[in-house]
Short mmCIF file of C-alpha atoms and ligand atoms in Angstrom, two decimals:
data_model
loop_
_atom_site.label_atom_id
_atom_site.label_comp_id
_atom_site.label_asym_id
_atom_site.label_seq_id
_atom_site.Cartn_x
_atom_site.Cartn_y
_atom_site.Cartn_z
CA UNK Q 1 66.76 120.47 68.67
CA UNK Q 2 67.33 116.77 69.07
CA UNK Q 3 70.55 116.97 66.74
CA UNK Q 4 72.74 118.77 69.49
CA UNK Q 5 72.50 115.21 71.51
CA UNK Q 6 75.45 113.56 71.10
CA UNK Q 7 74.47 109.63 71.09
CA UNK Q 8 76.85 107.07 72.34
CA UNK Q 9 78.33 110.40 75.07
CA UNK Q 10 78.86 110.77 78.97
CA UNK Q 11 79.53 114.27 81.00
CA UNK Q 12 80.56 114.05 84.39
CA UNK Q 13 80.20 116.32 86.46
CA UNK Q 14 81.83 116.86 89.88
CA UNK Q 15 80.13 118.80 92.81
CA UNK Q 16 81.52 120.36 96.14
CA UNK Q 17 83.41 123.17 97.48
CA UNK Q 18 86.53 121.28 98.17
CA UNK Q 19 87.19 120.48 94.91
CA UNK Q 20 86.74 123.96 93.59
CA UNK Q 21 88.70 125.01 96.25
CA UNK Q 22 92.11 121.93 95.51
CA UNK Q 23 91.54 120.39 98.98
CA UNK Q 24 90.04 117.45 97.14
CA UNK Q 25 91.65 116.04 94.09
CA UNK Q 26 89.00 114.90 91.96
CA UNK Q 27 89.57 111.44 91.34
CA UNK Q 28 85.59 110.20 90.68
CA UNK Q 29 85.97 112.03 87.36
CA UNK Q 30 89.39 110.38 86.20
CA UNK Q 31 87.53 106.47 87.59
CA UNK Q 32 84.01 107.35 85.97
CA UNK Q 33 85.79 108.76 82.35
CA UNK Q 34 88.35 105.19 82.54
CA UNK Q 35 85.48 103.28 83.24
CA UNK Q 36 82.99 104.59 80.66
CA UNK Q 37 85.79 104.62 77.87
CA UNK Q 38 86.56 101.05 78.18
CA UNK Q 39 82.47 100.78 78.08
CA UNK Q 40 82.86 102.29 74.80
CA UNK Q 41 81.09 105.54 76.15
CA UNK Q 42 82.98 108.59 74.31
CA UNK Q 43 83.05 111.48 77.51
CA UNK Q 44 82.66 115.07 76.53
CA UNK Q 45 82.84 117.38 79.38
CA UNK Q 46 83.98 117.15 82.81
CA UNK Q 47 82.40 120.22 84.88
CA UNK Q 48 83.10 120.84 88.75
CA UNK Q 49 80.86 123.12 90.26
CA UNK Q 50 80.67 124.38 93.98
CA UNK Q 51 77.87 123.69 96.80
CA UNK Q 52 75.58 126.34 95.28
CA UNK Q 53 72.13 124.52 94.21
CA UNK Q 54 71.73 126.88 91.29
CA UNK Q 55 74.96 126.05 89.94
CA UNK Q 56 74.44 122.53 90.07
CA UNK Q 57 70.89 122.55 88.69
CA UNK Q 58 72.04 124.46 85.16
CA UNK Q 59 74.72 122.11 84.91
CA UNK Q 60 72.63 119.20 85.19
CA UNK Q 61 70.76 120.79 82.62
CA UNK Q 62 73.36 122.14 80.17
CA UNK Q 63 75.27 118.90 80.04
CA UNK Q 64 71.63 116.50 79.37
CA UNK Q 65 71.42 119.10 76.66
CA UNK Q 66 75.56 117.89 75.46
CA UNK Q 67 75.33 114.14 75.83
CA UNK Q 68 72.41 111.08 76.87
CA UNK Q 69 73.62 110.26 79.80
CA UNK Q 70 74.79 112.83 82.59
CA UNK Q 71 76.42 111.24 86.23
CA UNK Q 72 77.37 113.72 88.70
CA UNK Q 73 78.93 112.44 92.24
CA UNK Q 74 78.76 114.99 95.40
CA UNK Q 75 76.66 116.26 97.46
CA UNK Q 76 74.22 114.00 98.68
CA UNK Q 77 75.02 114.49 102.39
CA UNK Q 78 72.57 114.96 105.21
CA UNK Q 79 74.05 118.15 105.88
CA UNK Q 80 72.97 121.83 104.06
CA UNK Q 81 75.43 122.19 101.89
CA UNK Q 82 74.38 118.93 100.46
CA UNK Q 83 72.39 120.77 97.53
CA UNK Q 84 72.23 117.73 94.66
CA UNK Q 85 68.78 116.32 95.72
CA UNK Q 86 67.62 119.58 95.35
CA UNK Q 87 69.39 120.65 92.24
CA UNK Q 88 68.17 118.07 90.31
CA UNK Q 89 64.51 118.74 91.41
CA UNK Q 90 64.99 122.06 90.41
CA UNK Q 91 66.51 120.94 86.99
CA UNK Q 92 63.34 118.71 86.46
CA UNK Q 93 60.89 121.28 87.50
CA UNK Q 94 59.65 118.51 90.40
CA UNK Q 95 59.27 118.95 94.18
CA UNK Q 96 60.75 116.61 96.40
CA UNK Q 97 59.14 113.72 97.94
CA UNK Q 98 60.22 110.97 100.98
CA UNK Q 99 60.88 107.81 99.65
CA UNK Q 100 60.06 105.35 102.20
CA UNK Q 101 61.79 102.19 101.13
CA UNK Q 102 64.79 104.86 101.19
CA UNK Q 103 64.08 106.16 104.81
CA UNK Q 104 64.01 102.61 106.00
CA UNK Q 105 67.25 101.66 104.27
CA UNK Q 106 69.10 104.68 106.24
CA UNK Q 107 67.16 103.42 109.40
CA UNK Q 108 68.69 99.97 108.99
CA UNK Q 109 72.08 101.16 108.45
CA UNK Q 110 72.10 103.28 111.71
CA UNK Q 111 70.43 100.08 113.42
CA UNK Q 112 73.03 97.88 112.22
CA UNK Q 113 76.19 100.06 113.76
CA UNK Q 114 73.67 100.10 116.82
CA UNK Q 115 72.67 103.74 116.89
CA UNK Q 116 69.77 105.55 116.30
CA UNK Q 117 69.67 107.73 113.16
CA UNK Q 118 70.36 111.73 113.66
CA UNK Q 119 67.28 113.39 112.21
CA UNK Q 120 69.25 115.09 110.05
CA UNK Q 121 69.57 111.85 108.04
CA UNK Q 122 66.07 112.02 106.96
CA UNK Q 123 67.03 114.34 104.15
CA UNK Q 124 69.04 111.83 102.64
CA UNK Q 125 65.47 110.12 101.99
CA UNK Q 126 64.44 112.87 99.61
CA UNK Q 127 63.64 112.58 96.18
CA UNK Q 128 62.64 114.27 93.13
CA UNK Q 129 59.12 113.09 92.09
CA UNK Q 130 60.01 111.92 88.90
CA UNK Q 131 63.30 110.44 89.69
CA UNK Q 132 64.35 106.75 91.41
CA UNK Q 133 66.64 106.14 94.35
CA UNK Q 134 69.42 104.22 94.03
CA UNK Q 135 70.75 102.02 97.32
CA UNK Q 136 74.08 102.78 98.57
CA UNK Q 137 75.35 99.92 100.71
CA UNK Q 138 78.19 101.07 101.92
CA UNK Q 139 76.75 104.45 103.59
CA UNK Q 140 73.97 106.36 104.25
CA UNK Q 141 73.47 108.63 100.59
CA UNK Q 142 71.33 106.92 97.96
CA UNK Q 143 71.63 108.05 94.92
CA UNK Q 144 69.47 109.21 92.43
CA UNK Q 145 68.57 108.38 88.93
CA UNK Q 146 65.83 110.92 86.40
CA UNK Q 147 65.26 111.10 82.70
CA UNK Q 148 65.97 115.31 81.83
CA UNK Q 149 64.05 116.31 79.13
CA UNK Q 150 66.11 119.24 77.55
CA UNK Q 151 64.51 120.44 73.89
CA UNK Q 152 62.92 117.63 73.16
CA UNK Q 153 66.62 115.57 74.03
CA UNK Q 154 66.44 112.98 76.38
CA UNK Q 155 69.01 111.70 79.23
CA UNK Q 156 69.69 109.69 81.34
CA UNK Q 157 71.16 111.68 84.69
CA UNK Q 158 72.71 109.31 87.68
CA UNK Q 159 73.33 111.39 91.13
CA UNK Q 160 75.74 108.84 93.18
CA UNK Q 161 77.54 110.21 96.61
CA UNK Q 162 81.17 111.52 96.57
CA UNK Q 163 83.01 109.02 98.63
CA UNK Q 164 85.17 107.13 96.18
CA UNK Q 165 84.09 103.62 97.93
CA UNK Q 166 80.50 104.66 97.50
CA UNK Q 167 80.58 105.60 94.30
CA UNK Q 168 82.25 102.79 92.54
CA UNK Q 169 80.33 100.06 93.62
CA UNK Q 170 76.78 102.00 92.64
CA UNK Q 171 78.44 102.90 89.10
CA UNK Q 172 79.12 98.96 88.47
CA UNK Q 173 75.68 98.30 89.91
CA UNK Q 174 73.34 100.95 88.47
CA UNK Q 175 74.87 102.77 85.34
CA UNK Q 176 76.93 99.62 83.53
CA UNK Q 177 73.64 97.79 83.43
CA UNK Q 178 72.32 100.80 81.44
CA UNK Q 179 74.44 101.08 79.01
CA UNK Q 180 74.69 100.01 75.28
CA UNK Q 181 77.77 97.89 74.05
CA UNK Q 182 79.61 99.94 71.93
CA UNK Q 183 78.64 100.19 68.54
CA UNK Q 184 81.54 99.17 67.03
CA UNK Q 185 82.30 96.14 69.12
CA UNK Q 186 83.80 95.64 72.54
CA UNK Q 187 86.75 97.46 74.19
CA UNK Q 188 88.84 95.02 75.90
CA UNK Q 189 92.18 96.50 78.09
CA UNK Q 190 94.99 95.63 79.38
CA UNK Q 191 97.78 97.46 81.31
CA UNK Q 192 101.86 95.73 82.01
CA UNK Q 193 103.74 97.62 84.22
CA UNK Q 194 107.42 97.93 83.53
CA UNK Q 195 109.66 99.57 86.15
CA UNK Q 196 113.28 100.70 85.87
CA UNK Q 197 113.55 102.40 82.55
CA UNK Q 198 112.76 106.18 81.77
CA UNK Q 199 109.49 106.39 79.76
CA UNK Q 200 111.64 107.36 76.72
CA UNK Q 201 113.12 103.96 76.63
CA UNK Q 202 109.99 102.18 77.04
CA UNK Q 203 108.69 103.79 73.89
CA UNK Q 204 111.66 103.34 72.58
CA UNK Q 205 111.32 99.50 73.02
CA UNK Q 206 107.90 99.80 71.52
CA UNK Q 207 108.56 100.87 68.76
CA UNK Q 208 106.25 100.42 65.73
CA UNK Q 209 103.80 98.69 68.38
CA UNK Q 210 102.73 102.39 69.50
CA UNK Q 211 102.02 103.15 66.01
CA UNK Q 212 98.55 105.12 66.63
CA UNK Q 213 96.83 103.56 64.22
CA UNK Q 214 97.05 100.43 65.26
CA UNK Q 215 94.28 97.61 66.69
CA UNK Q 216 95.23 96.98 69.82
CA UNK Q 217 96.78 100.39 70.28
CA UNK Q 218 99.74 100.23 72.84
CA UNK Q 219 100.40 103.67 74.44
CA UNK Q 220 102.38 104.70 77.97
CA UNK Q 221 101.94 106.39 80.93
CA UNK Q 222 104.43 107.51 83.87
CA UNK Q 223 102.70 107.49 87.09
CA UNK Q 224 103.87 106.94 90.91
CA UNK Q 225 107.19 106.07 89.75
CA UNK Q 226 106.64 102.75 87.19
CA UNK Q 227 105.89 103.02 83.38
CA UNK Q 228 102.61 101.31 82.76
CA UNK Q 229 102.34 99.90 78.83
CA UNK Q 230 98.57 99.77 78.31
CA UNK Q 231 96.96 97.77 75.48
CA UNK Q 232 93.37 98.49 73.95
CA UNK Q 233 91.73 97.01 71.58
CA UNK Q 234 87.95 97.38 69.84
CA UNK Q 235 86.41 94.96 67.84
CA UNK Q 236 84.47 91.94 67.69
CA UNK Q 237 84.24 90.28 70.88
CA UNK Q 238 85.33 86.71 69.49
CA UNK Q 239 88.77 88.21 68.42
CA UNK Q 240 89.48 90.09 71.62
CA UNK Q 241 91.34 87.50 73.48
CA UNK Q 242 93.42 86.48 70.84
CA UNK Q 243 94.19 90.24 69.99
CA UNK Q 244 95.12 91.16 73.56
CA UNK Q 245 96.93 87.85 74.37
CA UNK Q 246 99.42 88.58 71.08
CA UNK Q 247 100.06 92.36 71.67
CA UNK Q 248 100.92 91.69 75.40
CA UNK Q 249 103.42 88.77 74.59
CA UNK Q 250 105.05 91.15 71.95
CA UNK Q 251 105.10 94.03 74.73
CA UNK Q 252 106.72 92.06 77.31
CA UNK Q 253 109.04 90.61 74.63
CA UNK Q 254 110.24 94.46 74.27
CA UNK Q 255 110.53 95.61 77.42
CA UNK Q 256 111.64 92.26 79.24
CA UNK Q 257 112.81 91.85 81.99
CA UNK Q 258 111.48 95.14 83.20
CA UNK Q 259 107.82 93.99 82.82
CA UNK Q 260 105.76 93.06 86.07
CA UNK Q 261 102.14 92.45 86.54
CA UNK Q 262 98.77 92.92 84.92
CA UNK Q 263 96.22 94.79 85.14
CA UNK Q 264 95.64 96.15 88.75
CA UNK Q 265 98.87 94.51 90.00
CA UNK Q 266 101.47 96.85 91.74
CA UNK Q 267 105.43 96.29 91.96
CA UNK Q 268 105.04 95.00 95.53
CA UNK Q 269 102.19 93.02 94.94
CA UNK Q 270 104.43 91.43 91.53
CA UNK Q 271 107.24 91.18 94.07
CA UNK Q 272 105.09 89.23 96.59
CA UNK Q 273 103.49 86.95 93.88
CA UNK Q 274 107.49 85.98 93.21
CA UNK Q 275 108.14 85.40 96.79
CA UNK Q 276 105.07 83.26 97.57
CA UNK Q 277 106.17 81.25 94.22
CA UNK Q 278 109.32 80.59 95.52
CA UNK Q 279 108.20 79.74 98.99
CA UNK Q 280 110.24 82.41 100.84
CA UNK Q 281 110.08 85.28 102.95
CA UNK Q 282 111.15 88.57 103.20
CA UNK Q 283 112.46 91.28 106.00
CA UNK Q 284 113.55 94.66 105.40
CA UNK Q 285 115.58 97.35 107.32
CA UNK Q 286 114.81 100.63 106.23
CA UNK Q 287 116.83 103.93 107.04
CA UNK Q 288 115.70 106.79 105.02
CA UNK Q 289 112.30 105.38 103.41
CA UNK Q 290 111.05 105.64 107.46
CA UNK Q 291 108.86 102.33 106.69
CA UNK Q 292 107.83 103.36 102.91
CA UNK Q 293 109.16 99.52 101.82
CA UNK Q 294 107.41 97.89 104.77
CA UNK Q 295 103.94 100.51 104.07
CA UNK Q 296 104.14 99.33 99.97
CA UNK Q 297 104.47 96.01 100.74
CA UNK Q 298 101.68 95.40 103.55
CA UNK Q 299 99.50 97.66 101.19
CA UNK Q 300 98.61 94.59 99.37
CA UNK Q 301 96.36 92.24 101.46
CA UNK Q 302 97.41 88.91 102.36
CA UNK Q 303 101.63 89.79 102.62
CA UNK Q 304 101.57 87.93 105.96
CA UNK Q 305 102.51 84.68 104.39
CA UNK Q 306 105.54 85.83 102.96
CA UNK Q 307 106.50 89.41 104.67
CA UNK Q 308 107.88 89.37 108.29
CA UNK Q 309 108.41 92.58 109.02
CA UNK Q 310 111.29 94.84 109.63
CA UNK Q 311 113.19 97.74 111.49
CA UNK Q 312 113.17 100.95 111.18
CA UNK Q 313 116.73 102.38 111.71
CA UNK Q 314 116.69 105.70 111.05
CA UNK Q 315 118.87 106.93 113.55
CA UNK Q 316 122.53 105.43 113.27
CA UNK Q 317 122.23 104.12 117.44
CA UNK Q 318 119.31 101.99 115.86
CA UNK Q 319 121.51 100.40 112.88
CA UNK Q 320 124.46 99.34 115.59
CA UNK Q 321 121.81 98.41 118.75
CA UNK Q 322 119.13 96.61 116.39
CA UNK Q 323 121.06 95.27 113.27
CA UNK Q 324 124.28 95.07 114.85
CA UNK Q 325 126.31 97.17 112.37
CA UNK Q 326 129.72 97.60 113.41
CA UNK Q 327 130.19 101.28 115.20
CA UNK Q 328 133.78 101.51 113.63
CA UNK Q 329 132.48 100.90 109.69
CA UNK Q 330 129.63 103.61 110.74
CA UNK Q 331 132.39 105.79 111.42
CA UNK Q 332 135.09 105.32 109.16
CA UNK Q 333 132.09 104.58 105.56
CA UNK Q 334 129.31 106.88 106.85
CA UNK Q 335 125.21 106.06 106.97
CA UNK Q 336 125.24 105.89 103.37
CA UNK Q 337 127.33 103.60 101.91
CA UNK Q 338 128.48 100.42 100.67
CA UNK Q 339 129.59 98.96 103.88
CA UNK Q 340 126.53 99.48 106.07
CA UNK Q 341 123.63 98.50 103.54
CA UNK Q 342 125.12 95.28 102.78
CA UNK Q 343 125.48 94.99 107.21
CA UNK Q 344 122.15 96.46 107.87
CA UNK Q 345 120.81 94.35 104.93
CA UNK Q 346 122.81 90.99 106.92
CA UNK Q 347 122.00 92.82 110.17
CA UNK Q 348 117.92 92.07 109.09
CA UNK Q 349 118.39 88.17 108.11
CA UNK Q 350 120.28 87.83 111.67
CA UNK Q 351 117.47 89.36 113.82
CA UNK Q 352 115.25 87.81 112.67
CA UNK Q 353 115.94 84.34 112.47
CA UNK Q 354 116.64 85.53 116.33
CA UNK Q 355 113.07 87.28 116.44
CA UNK Q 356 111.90 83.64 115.55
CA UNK Q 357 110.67 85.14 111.88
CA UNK Q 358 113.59 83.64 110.00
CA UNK Q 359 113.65 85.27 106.41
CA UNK Q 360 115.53 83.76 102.85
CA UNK Q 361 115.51 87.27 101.71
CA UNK Q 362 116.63 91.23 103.44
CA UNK Q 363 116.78 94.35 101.47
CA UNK Q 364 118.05 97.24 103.56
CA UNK Q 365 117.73 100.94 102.16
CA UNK Q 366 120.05 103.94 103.50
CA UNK Q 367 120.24 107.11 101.70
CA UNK Q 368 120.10 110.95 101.82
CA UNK Q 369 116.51 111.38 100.86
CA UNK Q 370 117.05 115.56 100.84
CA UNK Q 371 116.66 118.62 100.34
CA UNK Q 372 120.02 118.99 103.22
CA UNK Q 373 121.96 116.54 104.07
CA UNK Q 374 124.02 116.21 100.94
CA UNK Q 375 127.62 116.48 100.46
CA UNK Q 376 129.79 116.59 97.71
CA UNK Q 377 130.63 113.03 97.55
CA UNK Q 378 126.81 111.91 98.76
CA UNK Q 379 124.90 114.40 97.27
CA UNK Q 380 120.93 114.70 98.07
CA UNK Q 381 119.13 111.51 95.63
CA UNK Q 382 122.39 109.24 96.88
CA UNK Q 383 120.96 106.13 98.33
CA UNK Q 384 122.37 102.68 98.94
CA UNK Q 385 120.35 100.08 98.56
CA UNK Q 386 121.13 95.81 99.50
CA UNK Q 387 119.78 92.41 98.81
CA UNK Q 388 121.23 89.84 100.94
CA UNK Q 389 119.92 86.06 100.35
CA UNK Q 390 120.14 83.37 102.91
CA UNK Q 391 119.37 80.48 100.76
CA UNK Q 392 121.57 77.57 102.97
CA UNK Q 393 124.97 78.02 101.65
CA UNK Q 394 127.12 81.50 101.66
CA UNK Q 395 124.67 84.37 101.75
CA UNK Q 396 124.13 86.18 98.57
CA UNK Q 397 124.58 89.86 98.47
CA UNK Q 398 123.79 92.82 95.95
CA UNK Q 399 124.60 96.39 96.84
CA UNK Q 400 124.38 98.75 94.89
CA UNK Q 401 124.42 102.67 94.77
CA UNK Q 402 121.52 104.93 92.89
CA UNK Q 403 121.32 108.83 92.54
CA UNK Q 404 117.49 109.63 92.34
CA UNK Q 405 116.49 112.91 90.90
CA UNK Q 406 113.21 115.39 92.27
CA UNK Q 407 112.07 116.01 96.13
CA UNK Q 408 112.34 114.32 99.02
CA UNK Q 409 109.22 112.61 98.73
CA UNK Q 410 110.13 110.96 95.16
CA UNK Q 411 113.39 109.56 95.94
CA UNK Q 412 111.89 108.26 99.29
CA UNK Q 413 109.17 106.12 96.87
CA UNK Q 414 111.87 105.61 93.88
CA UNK Q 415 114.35 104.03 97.05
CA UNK Q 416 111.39 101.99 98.10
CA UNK Q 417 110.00 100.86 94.43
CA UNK Q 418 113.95 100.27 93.56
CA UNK Q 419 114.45 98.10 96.62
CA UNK Q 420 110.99 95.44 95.65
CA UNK Q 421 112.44 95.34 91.84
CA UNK Q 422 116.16 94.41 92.87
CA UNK Q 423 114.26 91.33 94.55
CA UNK Q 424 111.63 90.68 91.99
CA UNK Q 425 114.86 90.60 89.28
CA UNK Q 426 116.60 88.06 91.69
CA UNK Q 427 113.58 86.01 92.65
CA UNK Q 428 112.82 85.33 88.73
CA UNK Q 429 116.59 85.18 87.82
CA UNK Q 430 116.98 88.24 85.32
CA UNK Q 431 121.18 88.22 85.90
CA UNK Q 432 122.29 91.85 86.54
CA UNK Q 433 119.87 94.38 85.34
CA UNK Q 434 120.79 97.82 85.67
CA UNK Q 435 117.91 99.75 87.24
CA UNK Q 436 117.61 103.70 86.32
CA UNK Q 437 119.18 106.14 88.60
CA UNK Q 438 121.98 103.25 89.45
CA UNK Q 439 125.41 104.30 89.34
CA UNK Q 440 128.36 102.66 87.76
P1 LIG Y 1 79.47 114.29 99.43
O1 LIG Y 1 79.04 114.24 100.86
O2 LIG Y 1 78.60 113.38 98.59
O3 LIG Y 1 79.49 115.69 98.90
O4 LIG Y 1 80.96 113.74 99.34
C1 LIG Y 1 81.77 113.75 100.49
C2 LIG Y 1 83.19 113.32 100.27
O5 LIG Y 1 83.39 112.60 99.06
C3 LIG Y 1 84.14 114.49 100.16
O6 LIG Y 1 84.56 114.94 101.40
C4 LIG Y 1 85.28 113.93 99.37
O7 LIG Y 1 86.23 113.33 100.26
C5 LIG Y 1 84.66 112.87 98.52
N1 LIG Y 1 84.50 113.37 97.17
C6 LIG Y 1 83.48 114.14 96.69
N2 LIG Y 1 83.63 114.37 95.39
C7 LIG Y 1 84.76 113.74 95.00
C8 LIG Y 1 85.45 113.61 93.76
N3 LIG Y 1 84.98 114.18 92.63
N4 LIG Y 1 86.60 112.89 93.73
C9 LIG Y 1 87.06 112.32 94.86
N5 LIG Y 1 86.46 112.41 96.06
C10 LIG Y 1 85.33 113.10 96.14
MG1 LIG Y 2 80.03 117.62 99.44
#
């Protein structure tokens, strides 16, 4: 029955209790089907199955019989409930054989962190007669590659080890090489993040350019609080450049000055990039983010050169002993207001140019992050959020107040995202750009 293979077709399929069971969110899937559909490989099934070696052998087997190639990630442990090396065995109708190049590998691995390896290890060394092992270099699971013969079909099946930062690396190094370019040209991507308009208005701005029938096609997507624009276009590989170069200018065009970034670039990584261009650095005093800024901003390697550091004043002795707010404002405005970002934000520039880390740049966030805590007038989402810029001269500051819908832990990440943009704005001169959730 060779005409239920579906040429040109991926499953994945993810293996392990804790996925079944929502401890694990299954993120190999949602990298592998990304990857493979900028490959040009169309995916038609993602199946999870549990630690059970019988389930995981008839859905090797089911899904070889759906599409030509078959990758499953998961359980290729040393431990027992590590059941894939065995499943797939069982799917080819093989016994299981040491490979000894393998056995050495996980040898040299243990040798290298200067231990000897558990026996237990050994396992890992298994393989199905038939099938290749594949090195893993950041840990001790090689994977496994086997052609499945299923009615006559033929596929290609690739066993690689859960760990996200085991996986990746073995998919770029063993399955890309293995795979056709697409038939009907390259897929070439591209993704702009925009942050500070509702998705709605970001289409809005689109316009036409989200038509869906359109080469590139331009579509949206709302995720950890920016709007990413993503272009995609297929076609011959001598017009990709010029067709992604034109469909980005016209998308930033529409949704300027909100744009930041390409690709894999984040807001603070955008808002670093700015910084570094301008040759100045940054501080931050944070009240009810607890650190989020300062965690956002040193997620992005190299953010020495250009961010100092900060305080963390959560408690309202902290904002009058570290940033020197005045006890009397604290009193008469409250935490959240006006009066003490724009001091804690001062407060930050003061310290430390004391603290010997003098800063051009302090953004200071204070805010009722929820669910209690609100009041009438500073209901839970209220947060006040200031820019103050030492740049020789008067200092230079921008307060301004925001209510932020959702829980706590979204308007904690929408303070801390709002904070970087207000900068990023400044840093490449937008003017005043109302941001959403700002009030008045
Ligand atoms: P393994 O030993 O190969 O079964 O995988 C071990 C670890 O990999 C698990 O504890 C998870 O943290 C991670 N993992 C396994 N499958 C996935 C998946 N589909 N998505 C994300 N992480 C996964
Ligand atoms: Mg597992």
């Amino acid at each position: 029955m060779a005409d239920r293979l579906i040429h040109d077709a991926a499953a994945v399929l993810s293996i392990g209790d804790e996925l079944i069971l929502g401890q694990t969110l299954d993120t190999n899937s949602a990298w592998l089907s990304a990857r493979l559909t900028e490959l040009g490989v169309r995916i038609v099934e993602h199946a999870t199955v549990d630690d059970d070696c019988e389930a995981i052998a008839s859905a090797l087997r089911r899904l070889a019989g759906r599409a030509r190639l078959v990758i499953a990630t998961g359980g290729l442990g040393p431990t027992i409930d590590d059941l894939t090396r065995r499943a797939l065995a069982d799917a080819l109708g093989e016994g299981l054989v040491e490979d000894g190049q393998m056995l050495s590998a996980i040898r040299l691995y243990f040798a290298a962190r200067g231990t000897e390896m558990p026996e237990n290890n050994r396992l890992q060394a298994l393989r199905p007669e038939s099938a290749s092992a594949l090195g893993n270099a950041q840990g001790t699971a090689p994977g496994l590659h086997a052609r499945l013969e299923i009615d006559g079909a033929s596929a290609d099946c690739f066993c690689l080890p859960g760990p996200p930062n085991e996986m990746r690396p073995m998919f770029e190094q063993f399955v890309m090489p293995r795979l056709n370019p697409p038939a009907g040209g390259v897929i070439r991507t591209r993704v702009i993040g925009t942050f500070g308009l509702p998705e709605a208005t970001i289409a809005e701005r689109l316009g036409e350019l989200m038509a869906r029938l359109r080469n590139p096609v331009i579509g949206t997507t709302a995720s950890g609080g920016t709007v990413s624009c993503r272009i995609r276009f297929t076609g011959a590989a001598e017009e990709a450049d010029e067709a992604i170069a034109q469909a980005e200018r016209a998308v930033r065009e529409a949704v300027s000055p909100y744009d930041f970034g390409a690709d894999d670039e984040t807001l603070a990584s955008a808002t670093l990039k700015e910084l570094r261009r301008a040759g100045e650095r940054l501080v931050v005093a944070e009240s009810c983010t607890g650190g989020g800024l300062g965690a956002l901003l040193t997620d992005v390697p190299g953010s020495s050169d250009v961010f100092c550091g900060g305080w963390i004043t959560y408690a309202d002795a902290m904002k009058l002993g570290a940033l020197g707010v005045d006890k009397s404002t604290l009193r008469a405005r409250g935490a959240v207001s006006e009066e003490v970002a724009i001091a804690m934000a001062r407060g930050a520039l003061r310290a430390a140019e004391e603290a010997g880390a003098p800063a051009q740049h302090a953004l200071a966030i204070t805010g009722v992050a929820g669910p209690g805590g609100g009041t009438k007038d500073k209901p839970a989402g209220t947060v006040w959020i200031a820019r103050a810029s030492d740049r020789g001269g008067e200092i230079e500051v921008d307060a301004r107040r925001f209510l932020f819908p959702g829980e706590r832990r979204a308007v904690r990440l929408r303070s801390a995202l709002t904070a970087m943009a207000m900068l990023r704005l400044a840093l490449i001169g937008a003017g005043p750009v109302k941001l959403l959730g700002q009030q008045g």
